[in-house]
Short mmCIF file of C-alpha atoms in Angstrom, two decimals:
data_model
loop_
_atom_site.label_atom_id
_atom_site.label_comp_id
_atom_site.label_asym_id
_atom_site.label_seq_id
_atom_site.Cartn_x
_atom_site.Cartn_y
_atom_site.Cartn_z
CA MET A 314 -3.32 -16.46 26.14
CA ASN A 315 -2.60 -12.97 27.38
CA THR A 316 0.23 -10.56 26.65
CA ASN A 317 1.99 -11.36 29.95
CA THR A 318 2.30 -15.02 28.95
CA PHE A 319 3.58 -13.95 25.54
CA SER A 320 6.04 -11.48 27.06
CA ASP A 321 7.30 -14.08 29.57
CA ALA A 322 7.74 -16.58 26.75
CA MET A 323 9.65 -14.00 24.70
CA GLY A 324 11.95 -13.58 27.71
CA GLU A 325 12.69 -17.32 27.60
CA ILE A 326 13.73 -17.58 23.97
CA ASN A 327 17.27 -18.60 23.14
CA GLU A 328 19.86 -15.82 23.42
CA LYS A 329 21.05 -16.58 19.89
CA TYR A 330 18.03 -14.65 18.59
CA ILE A 331 18.98 -11.61 20.68
CA ASN A 332 22.55 -11.91 19.49
CA GLU A 333 21.31 -11.98 15.91
CA VAL A 334 19.59 -8.63 16.49
CA PHE A 335 22.86 -7.09 17.69
CA ASN A 336 24.77 -8.53 14.75
CA PHE A 337 22.22 -7.56 12.12
CA LYS A 338 23.78 -5.37 9.46
CA LYS A 339 21.75 -2.32 8.64
CA ARG A 340 20.52 -2.25 5.07
CA SER A 341 22.95 -0.19 3.06
CA ARG A 342 21.73 3.19 1.88
CA LYS A 343 24.04 2.87 -1.09
CA SER A 344 22.19 -0.10 -2.52
CA TYR A 345 18.93 1.72 -1.84
CA TRP A 346 20.00 4.67 -3.97
CA ILE A 347 21.47 2.46 -6.66
CA LYS A 348 18.21 0.52 -6.85
CA TRP A 349 15.96 3.57 -6.93
CA GLY A 350 18.37 5.43 -9.18
CA ALA A 351 18.17 2.58 -11.66
CA VAL A 352 14.38 2.57 -11.42
CA ALA A 353 14.32 6.34 -11.97
CA ALA A 354 16.68 6.06 -14.94
CA CYS A 355 14.53 3.35 -16.52
CA LEU A 356 11.47 5.43 -15.86
CA CYS A 357 13.05 8.44 -17.60
CA LEU A 358 13.87 6.35 -20.66
CA VAL A 359 10.38 4.91 -20.79
CA LEU A 360 8.81 8.34 -20.31
CA ALA A 361 10.95 9.77 -23.09
CA GLY A 362 9.66 7.07 -25.41
CA ILE A 363 6.05 7.46 -24.44
CA PHE A 364 5.62 11.24 -24.50
CA PRO A 365 4.92 11.59 -28.21
CA LEU A 366 2.35 8.81 -28.11
CA PHE A 367 0.31 10.42 -25.40
CA ASN A 368 0.49 14.02 -26.40
CA GLN A 369 1.81 15.73 -29.47
CA SER A 370 3.28 18.62 -27.53
CA GLY A 371 5.60 16.08 -25.87
CA GLU A 372 4.36 16.55 -22.32
CA SER A 373 1.59 14.23 -21.37
CA PRO A 374 0.01 14.75 -18.00
CA PHE A 375 -1.62 11.32 -18.28
CA MET A 376 1.14 8.97 -17.33
CA LEU A 377 0.09 5.72 -15.72
CA THR A 378 2.74 3.72 -13.87
CA ALA A 379 2.37 0.00 -13.18
CA TYR A 380 4.18 -1.67 -10.27
CA ALA A 381 5.57 -5.18 -10.10
CA LEU A 382 7.85 -7.19 -7.88
CA GLU A 383 10.62 -8.88 -9.80
CA ASN A 384 12.09 -12.05 -8.29
CA SER A 385 9.80 -11.48 -5.28
CA SER A 386 11.94 -8.62 -3.99
CA SER A 387 13.04 -5.85 -6.37
CA LEU A 388 10.40 -3.37 -7.39
CA SER A 389 9.81 -2.25 -10.95
CA ALA A 390 7.77 0.85 -11.73
CA VAL A 391 7.09 1.14 -15.45
CA SER A 392 5.13 3.79 -17.31
CA MET A 393 2.45 2.15 -19.38
CA LYS A 394 2.07 2.53 -23.12
CA GLU A 395 -1.22 1.97 -24.87
CA GLY A 396 -1.54 -1.62 -26.10
CA GLU A 397 1.65 -2.84 -24.42
CA ASN A 398 1.61 -5.58 -21.78
CA ILE A 399 3.51 -4.60 -18.63
CA PRO A 400 4.18 -7.08 -15.76
CA VAL A 401 2.24 -6.31 -12.59
CA SER A 402 2.10 -8.01 -9.18
CA LEU A 403 -0.26 -8.25 -6.26
CA PHE A 404 0.89 -6.16 -3.29
CA GLU A 405 -0.21 -6.30 0.34
CA ALA A 406 -1.40 -3.10 1.97
CA ASN A 407 -1.07 -2.29 5.67
CA ASN A 408 -4.74 -3.16 6.21
CA GLY A 409 -4.24 -6.69 4.86
CA LEU A 410 -5.83 -6.10 1.42
CA TRP A 411 -4.09 -7.49 -1.66
CA GLY A 412 -4.27 -5.66 -4.96
CA PHE A 413 -2.57 -4.36 -8.10
CA VAL A 414 -0.97 -0.93 -7.81
CA PHE A 415 -0.93 1.86 -10.38
CA SER A 416 -0.10 5.52 -10.02
CA HIS A 417 -0.35 8.76 -11.92
CA VAL A 418 0.79 12.32 -11.28
CA ALA A 419 -0.96 13.90 -8.30
CA ASP A 420 -2.90 17.13 -8.85
CA ASP A 421 -1.27 18.76 -5.83
CA PRO A 422 1.99 17.30 -4.45
CA GLU A 423 1.56 19.41 -1.29
CA GLN A 424 -1.37 17.23 -0.30
CA PRO A 425 -0.81 14.01 1.69
CA ILE A 426 -0.28 10.79 -0.28
CA SER A 427 -3.56 9.51 -1.64
CA VAL A 428 -4.44 5.88 -2.34
CA SER A 429 -7.80 5.15 -3.97
CA ILE A 430 -9.08 1.65 -3.49
CA VAL A 431 -10.95 0.22 -6.45
CA ASN A 432 -13.24 -2.29 -4.89
CA ALA A 433 -14.22 -4.53 -7.79
CA ASP A 434 -16.95 -6.60 -6.20
CA GLN A 435 -17.81 -4.66 -3.05
CA GLN A 436 -16.14 -7.36 -0.94
CA PHE A 437 -15.32 -4.97 1.90
CA THR A 438 -16.60 -1.71 3.30
CA VAL A 439 -15.55 1.60 1.85
CA ASP A 440 -14.11 2.62 5.23
CA GLU A 441 -10.86 0.78 4.48
CA LYS A 442 -7.85 3.09 4.24
CA ILE A 443 -4.38 2.38 2.93
CA GLU A 444 -1.39 4.16 4.41
CA ALA A 445 1.39 1.84 3.27
CA ILE A 446 1.92 -0.79 0.61
CA SER A 447 4.51 -3.46 1.20
CA GLY A 448 7.54 -3.00 -1.03
CA ILE A 449 6.54 0.40 -2.43
CA GLU A 450 7.93 3.71 -1.21
CA MET A 451 5.02 6.01 -1.89
CA ASP A 452 5.63 9.69 -2.59
CA SER A 453 3.28 12.64 -2.68
CA THR A 454 3.96 13.49 -6.33
CA GLN A 455 1.94 10.42 -7.28
CA LYS A 456 -1.66 9.50 -6.77
CA TYR A 457 -2.03 5.76 -6.24
CA VAL A 458 -4.75 3.36 -7.31
CA PHE A 459 -5.05 0.07 -5.43
CA PHE A 460 -7.17 -2.35 -7.45
CA VAL A 461 -8.54 -5.28 -5.44
CA PRO A 462 -9.58 -7.93 -7.98
CA PRO A 463 -12.97 -9.62 -7.62
CA GLN A 464 -12.70 -12.50 -5.17
CA ASN A 465 -14.69 -15.10 -7.09
CA GLU A 466 -13.52 -14.28 -10.59
CA THR A 467 -10.39 -15.17 -12.46
CA ALA A 468 -8.41 -12.87 -14.76
CA PRO A 469 -8.76 -11.02 -17.09
CA TYR A 470 -9.92 -8.09 -14.96
CA SER A 471 -11.00 -4.76 -16.31
CA LEU A 472 -10.10 -1.56 -14.48
CA PRO A 473 -11.66 1.72 -15.63
CA LEU A 474 -9.65 4.81 -14.62
CA THR A 475 -10.11 8.53 -14.89
CA MET A 476 -7.28 11.05 -14.71
CA TYR A 477 -7.61 14.80 -14.53
CA ASP A 478 -4.97 17.36 -15.44
CA GLU A 479 -5.39 20.78 -13.93
CA LYS A 480 -2.94 22.60 -16.22
CA THR A 481 -4.61 21.60 -19.47
CA ASP A 482 -8.00 21.22 -17.80
CA SER A 483 -8.46 17.91 -19.56
CA VAL A 484 -9.61 14.47 -18.57
CA ALA A 485 -8.41 11.05 -19.71
CA LEU A 486 -10.56 7.95 -19.57
CA LEU A 487 -8.67 4.67 -19.62
CA LYS A 488 -9.50 1.02 -19.56
CA VAL A 489 -6.76 -1.16 -18.13
CA VAL A 490 -6.97 -4.91 -18.68
CA ILE A 491 -5.12 -7.24 -16.33
CA GLU A 492 -4.42 -10.72 -17.61
CA GLN A 493 -2.90 -13.78 -16.01
CA VAL A 494 0.17 -15.15 -17.76
CA GLU A 495 2.36 -18.13 -17.02
CA ASP A 496 4.55 -16.43 -14.43
CA GLY A 497 2.18 -13.82 -13.01
CA TYR A 498 0.06 -10.99 -14.38
CA THR A 499 0.35 -8.30 -17.05
CA ALA A 500 -1.56 -5.04 -17.45
CA ARG A 501 -2.36 -3.22 -20.68
CA ILE A 502 -4.03 0.06 -21.50
CA ASP A 503 -6.78 -1.00 -23.88
CA GLU A 504 -8.45 2.33 -24.41
CA LEU A 505 -7.26 5.87 -23.79
CA VAL A 506 -9.46 8.81 -24.66
CA THR A 507 -8.74 12.40 -23.65
CA TYR A 508 -11.27 15.19 -23.46
CA GLU A 509 -11.03 18.90 -22.80
CA ARG A 510 -13.15 19.71 -19.83
CA LYS A 511 -16.09 21.97 -20.62
CA GLU A 512 -18.35 23.85 -18.30
CA ALA A 513 -21.96 22.75 -18.40
CA PRO A 514 -24.09 25.24 -20.31
CA MET B 1488 37.65 -4.05 26.98
CA ASP B 1489 36.54 -7.28 25.34
CA ASP B 1490 33.89 -9.56 26.80
CA GLU B 1491 36.32 -12.26 27.89
CA LYS B 1492 38.31 -9.82 30.05
CA ILE B 1493 35.12 -8.49 31.64
CA ILE B 1494 34.07 -12.05 32.46
CA GLU B 1495 37.49 -12.72 33.94
CA LEU B 1496 36.96 -9.71 36.22
CA PHE B 1497 33.60 -11.20 37.32
CA PHE B 1498 35.34 -14.48 38.05
CA ALA B 1499 38.00 -12.63 40.02
CA ARG B 1500 35.15 -10.94 41.97
CA SER B 1501 36.53 -7.54 41.00
CA GLU B 1502 34.00 -4.70 41.18
CA GLN B 1503 35.71 -3.22 38.15
CA ALA B 1504 33.73 -5.83 36.20
CA ILE B 1505 30.55 -3.84 36.83
CA SER B 1506 32.07 -0.51 35.75
CA GLU B 1507 33.54 -2.10 32.61
CA LEU B 1508 30.22 -3.74 31.85
CA ASP B 1509 28.46 -0.43 32.30
CA ALA B 1510 30.99 1.43 30.15
CA LYS B 1511 30.59 -1.08 27.33
CA TYR B 1512 26.91 -1.97 27.40
CA GLY B 1513 25.32 0.58 29.75
CA LYS B 1514 23.62 2.55 26.98
CA VAL B 1515 22.05 -0.50 25.34
CA CYS B 1516 20.83 -1.80 28.71
CA PHE B 1517 19.41 1.57 29.72
CA GLN B 1518 17.63 2.00 26.38
CA LEU B 1519 16.06 -1.46 26.68
CA SER B 1520 14.87 -0.80 30.21
CA HIS B 1521 13.67 2.70 29.36
CA ASN B 1522 11.66 1.37 26.40
CA ILE B 1523 9.75 -0.82 28.84
CA LEU B 1524 9.47 1.51 31.81
CA ASN B 1525 9.35 4.94 30.19
CA ASN B 1526 11.00 6.35 33.30
CA ARG B 1527 14.66 7.32 33.66
CA LEU B 1528 15.07 6.60 37.38
CA ASP B 1529 13.27 3.26 37.22
CA ALA B 1530 15.33 2.29 34.19
CA GLU B 1531 18.59 3.18 35.95
CA GLU B 1532 17.58 1.15 39.00
CA CYS B 1533 16.63 -1.85 36.89
CA VAL B 1534 19.91 -1.72 35.02
CA ASN B 1535 21.76 -1.64 38.36
CA ASP B 1536 19.67 -4.57 39.60
CA ALA B 1537 20.54 -6.40 36.40
CA TYR B 1538 24.24 -5.73 36.98
CA LEU B 1539 23.86 -7.26 40.43
CA GLY B 1540 22.02 -10.20 38.84
CA THR B 1541 24.91 -10.59 36.40
CA TRP B 1542 27.37 -10.43 39.33
CA ASN B 1543 25.47 -13.28 41.02
CA ALA B 1544 25.25 -15.35 37.85
CA ILE B 1545 28.91 -15.08 36.78
CA PRO B 1546 30.44 -17.33 38.05
CA PRO B 1547 29.39 -20.09 37.67
CA GLN B 1548 28.06 -19.12 34.23
CA ARG B 1549 30.41 -17.95 31.50
CA PRO B 1550 28.13 -16.40 28.87
CA ASN B 1551 29.41 -16.00 25.36
CA PRO B 1552 28.43 -13.51 24.02
CA LEU B 1553 27.90 -11.35 27.10
CA LEU B 1554 25.51 -8.68 25.81
CA PRO B 1555 22.41 -10.87 25.10
CA PHE B 1556 22.91 -12.52 28.50
CA VAL B 1557 22.86 -9.16 30.30
CA CYS B 1558 19.96 -7.89 28.17
CA VAL B 1559 17.84 -10.90 29.16
CA ILE B 1560 18.37 -9.99 32.82
CA VAL B 1561 17.67 -6.30 32.19
CA ARG B 1562 14.46 -7.14 30.38
CA ARG B 1563 13.32 -9.51 33.12
CA TYR B 1564 13.88 -6.92 35.89
CA SER B 1565 12.29 -4.16 33.82
CA ILE B 1566 9.14 -6.17 33.11
CA MET B 1567 8.85 -7.12 36.79
CA ARG B 1568 9.15 -3.44 37.72
CA HIS B 1569 6.72 -2.44 35.00
CA ARG B 1570 4.11 -4.91 36.23
CA ALA B 1571 4.53 -3.68 39.80
CA ASN B 1572 4.34 -0.02 38.70
CA THR B 1573 1.43 -0.28 36.34
CA ALA B 1574 -0.82 -2.92 37.82
CA MET B 1575 -3.70 -0.53 37.39
CA LYS B 1576 -2.93 1.66 34.43
CA ARG B 1577 -1.21 1.41 31.11
CA ASN B 1578 1.62 3.60 29.97
CA GLY B 1579 4.62 3.73 27.75
CA ALA B 1580 5.96 1.99 24.71
CA TYR B 1581 5.84 -1.51 26.22
CA ASP B 1582 2.05 -1.34 26.60
CA ILE B 1583 1.63 0.01 23.10
CA ALA B 1584 3.69 -2.85 21.68
CA MET B 1585 1.78 -5.39 23.77
CA ALA B 1586 -1.61 -3.90 22.84
CA GLU B 1587 -0.58 -4.23 19.21
CA ILE B 1588 -0.02 -7.96 19.50
CA GLU B 1589 -2.87 -8.62 21.96
CA HIS B 1590 -5.53 -9.31 19.31
CA CYS B 1591 -3.18 -11.74 17.61
CA LEU B 1592 -3.03 -13.78 20.84
CA ALA B 1593 -6.67 -13.44 21.82
CA ASP B 1594 -8.36 -16.78 22.15
CA PRO B 1595 -11.76 -17.16 23.76
CA VAL B 1596 -11.46 -20.93 24.04
CA THR B 1597 -8.11 -21.53 25.73
CA VAL B 1598 -8.05 -20.96 29.47
CA GLU B 1599 -5.52 -18.27 30.28
CA GLY B 1600 -2.26 -19.49 31.71
CA THR B 1601 -2.61 -23.03 30.40
CA VAL B 1602 0.31 -22.47 28.08
CA GLU B 1603 3.58 -22.58 29.97
CA ALA B 1604 6.01 -19.82 29.12
CA LYS B 1605 8.80 -22.31 28.37
CA ARG B 1606 6.68 -24.40 26.02
CA LEU B 1607 5.44 -21.25 24.33
CA ALA B 1608 9.04 -19.98 24.06
CA HIS B 1609 9.98 -23.11 22.09
CA ILE B 1610 7.00 -22.60 19.80
CA ILE B 1611 7.94 -18.94 19.30
CA GLU B 1612 11.51 -20.03 18.50
CA ASP B 1613 10.14 -22.42 15.87
CA PHE B 1614 8.06 -19.59 14.47
CA LEU B 1615 11.06 -17.24 14.41
CA ASP B 1616 12.96 -19.86 12.42
CA THR B 1617 10.31 -19.64 9.70
CA LEU B 1618 10.91 -15.89 9.21
CA THR B 1619 13.54 -14.20 7.09
CA GLU B 1620 16.42 -12.69 9.06
CA GLU B 1621 15.11 -9.18 8.39
CA ASN B 1622 11.58 -9.94 9.58
CA ARG B 1623 12.90 -11.85 12.60
CA VAL B 1624 15.09 -8.91 13.65
CA ILE B 1625 12.24 -6.44 13.16
CA PHE B 1626 9.85 -8.66 15.17
CA LEU B 1627 12.35 -9.01 18.04
CA ARG B 1628 13.20 -5.33 18.00
CA ARG B 1629 9.51 -4.58 18.46
CA TYR B 1630 8.37 -7.30 20.89
CA TRP B 1631 11.58 -8.13 22.75
CA PHE B 1632 13.36 -4.76 22.88
CA THR B 1633 10.12 -2.72 22.66
CA ASP B 1634 11.79 -0.40 20.12
CA SER B 1635 9.62 2.21 18.43
CA TYR B 1636 9.05 2.02 14.66
CA ALA B 1637 11.42 4.98 14.26
CA ASP B 1638 14.14 3.19 16.26
CA ILE B 1639 13.66 -0.01 14.26
CA ALA B 1640 13.89 1.98 11.04
CA GLU B 1641 17.13 3.56 12.29
CA HIS B 1642 18.61 0.17 13.23
CA THR B 1643 17.57 -1.71 10.11
CA GLY B 1644 17.59 0.86 7.31
CA PHE B 1645 13.97 0.27 6.34
CA THR B 1646 11.33 2.98 6.35
CA GLU B 1647 8.83 3.20 9.20
CA LYS B 1648 6.04 2.35 6.76
CA ASN B 1649 7.86 -0.73 5.62
CA ILE B 1650 8.40 -1.77 9.25
CA SER B 1651 4.69 -1.29 9.92
CA VAL B 1652 3.66 -3.43 6.96
CA ARG B 1653 6.17 -6.16 7.81
CA LEU B 1654 5.01 -6.29 11.44
CA THR B 1655 1.35 -6.48 10.44
CA ARG B 1656 2.15 -9.41 8.20
CA THR B 1657 4.34 -11.14 10.82
CA ARG B 1658 1.66 -10.81 13.53
CA LYS B 1659 -0.84 -12.40 11.16
CA GLN B 1660 1.62 -15.23 10.46
CA LEU B 1661 2.21 -15.67 14.20
CA ARG B 1662 -1.49 -16.03 14.87
CA GLU B 1663 -1.82 -18.62 12.11
CA TYR B 1664 1.23 -20.43 13.45
CA LEU B 1665 -0.12 -20.51 17.02
CA ILE B 1666 -3.40 -21.92 15.71
CA LYS B 1667 -1.52 -24.52 13.68
CA ARG B 1668 0.48 -25.54 16.76
CA GLU B 1669 -2.79 -25.70 18.76
CA VAL B 1670 -1.74 -22.98 21.20
CA LEU B 1671 -4.78 -21.05 20.02
CA VAL B 1672 -7.91 -22.79 18.83
#
């Protein structure tokens, strides 16, 4: 079939579909802000609770956020706490890959949004790029990690992560464990070790 | 003026019907035609041809609602003009939208043209019925109205990225559906 056949067929579809387009109500901005405002408020509360656990000075640069879809539509973005199970979901990226999404503070928010793909079992080439993830509004203050679980293995999955903070010149090494539960998946930070970065002698 | 009064003017063979139609729906018709043709003069001519087509169709027809009926005619004239204009080279938003969906329709086994447009239209309608309202509107905005991602975002309230992801997914679903319905092998 070629595109002309497709285009001709589209021209023959029932007018009710065209009418539906004209009658479609634009998604309300208000609900958008309410939703994201609520997410931001929750995030603030969670961050406030987590700060002392991550860093005694109260300002941890190593904040890992886990993303999940609740009821298949509303997004939750929750800052993770060591040892605590947080719900996570599989998201589809614009290139068709499915994976779990985490984010942490970007080193330089002026830079374009970065998404690192963690390719657990080398099931695709490293040329894959992600520019959009369905259901997540990405912003440049965050650096995203897209973890594609191994194709022929079942959960639990282990995801090693490294975060670097320029201000304190320190590095955090984390191990995140993703487990399957009755109604989906949860993620947990199993290990979190921070180091001050030192120049090689 | 409401649609019923405009249709009454068509039935009365009053030329005011055309000017009222243009005043009410001229912008939408022009935008649709311009999306396909990417040329102001061609788009204006096609919209005028479509008005004449509407004049010839009403009566006997009494479309309700009027706008989709006129848009179908505008689209048909615009695609005919586009094919005549660009038999040799590609240009404009219409070609970009069609190139996007081309790989989803590609089928080395089926002989081209064996699928009748009307039969395919019914299959596409069945496919559209499987989509959510939002995804259906986005799909039609892209492949019926040839709207850009930015225009679709403006009309629907989603971000351009979200539109892109939804369309990628819907094209994949369409291909699977066409294979399931044995349009593609």
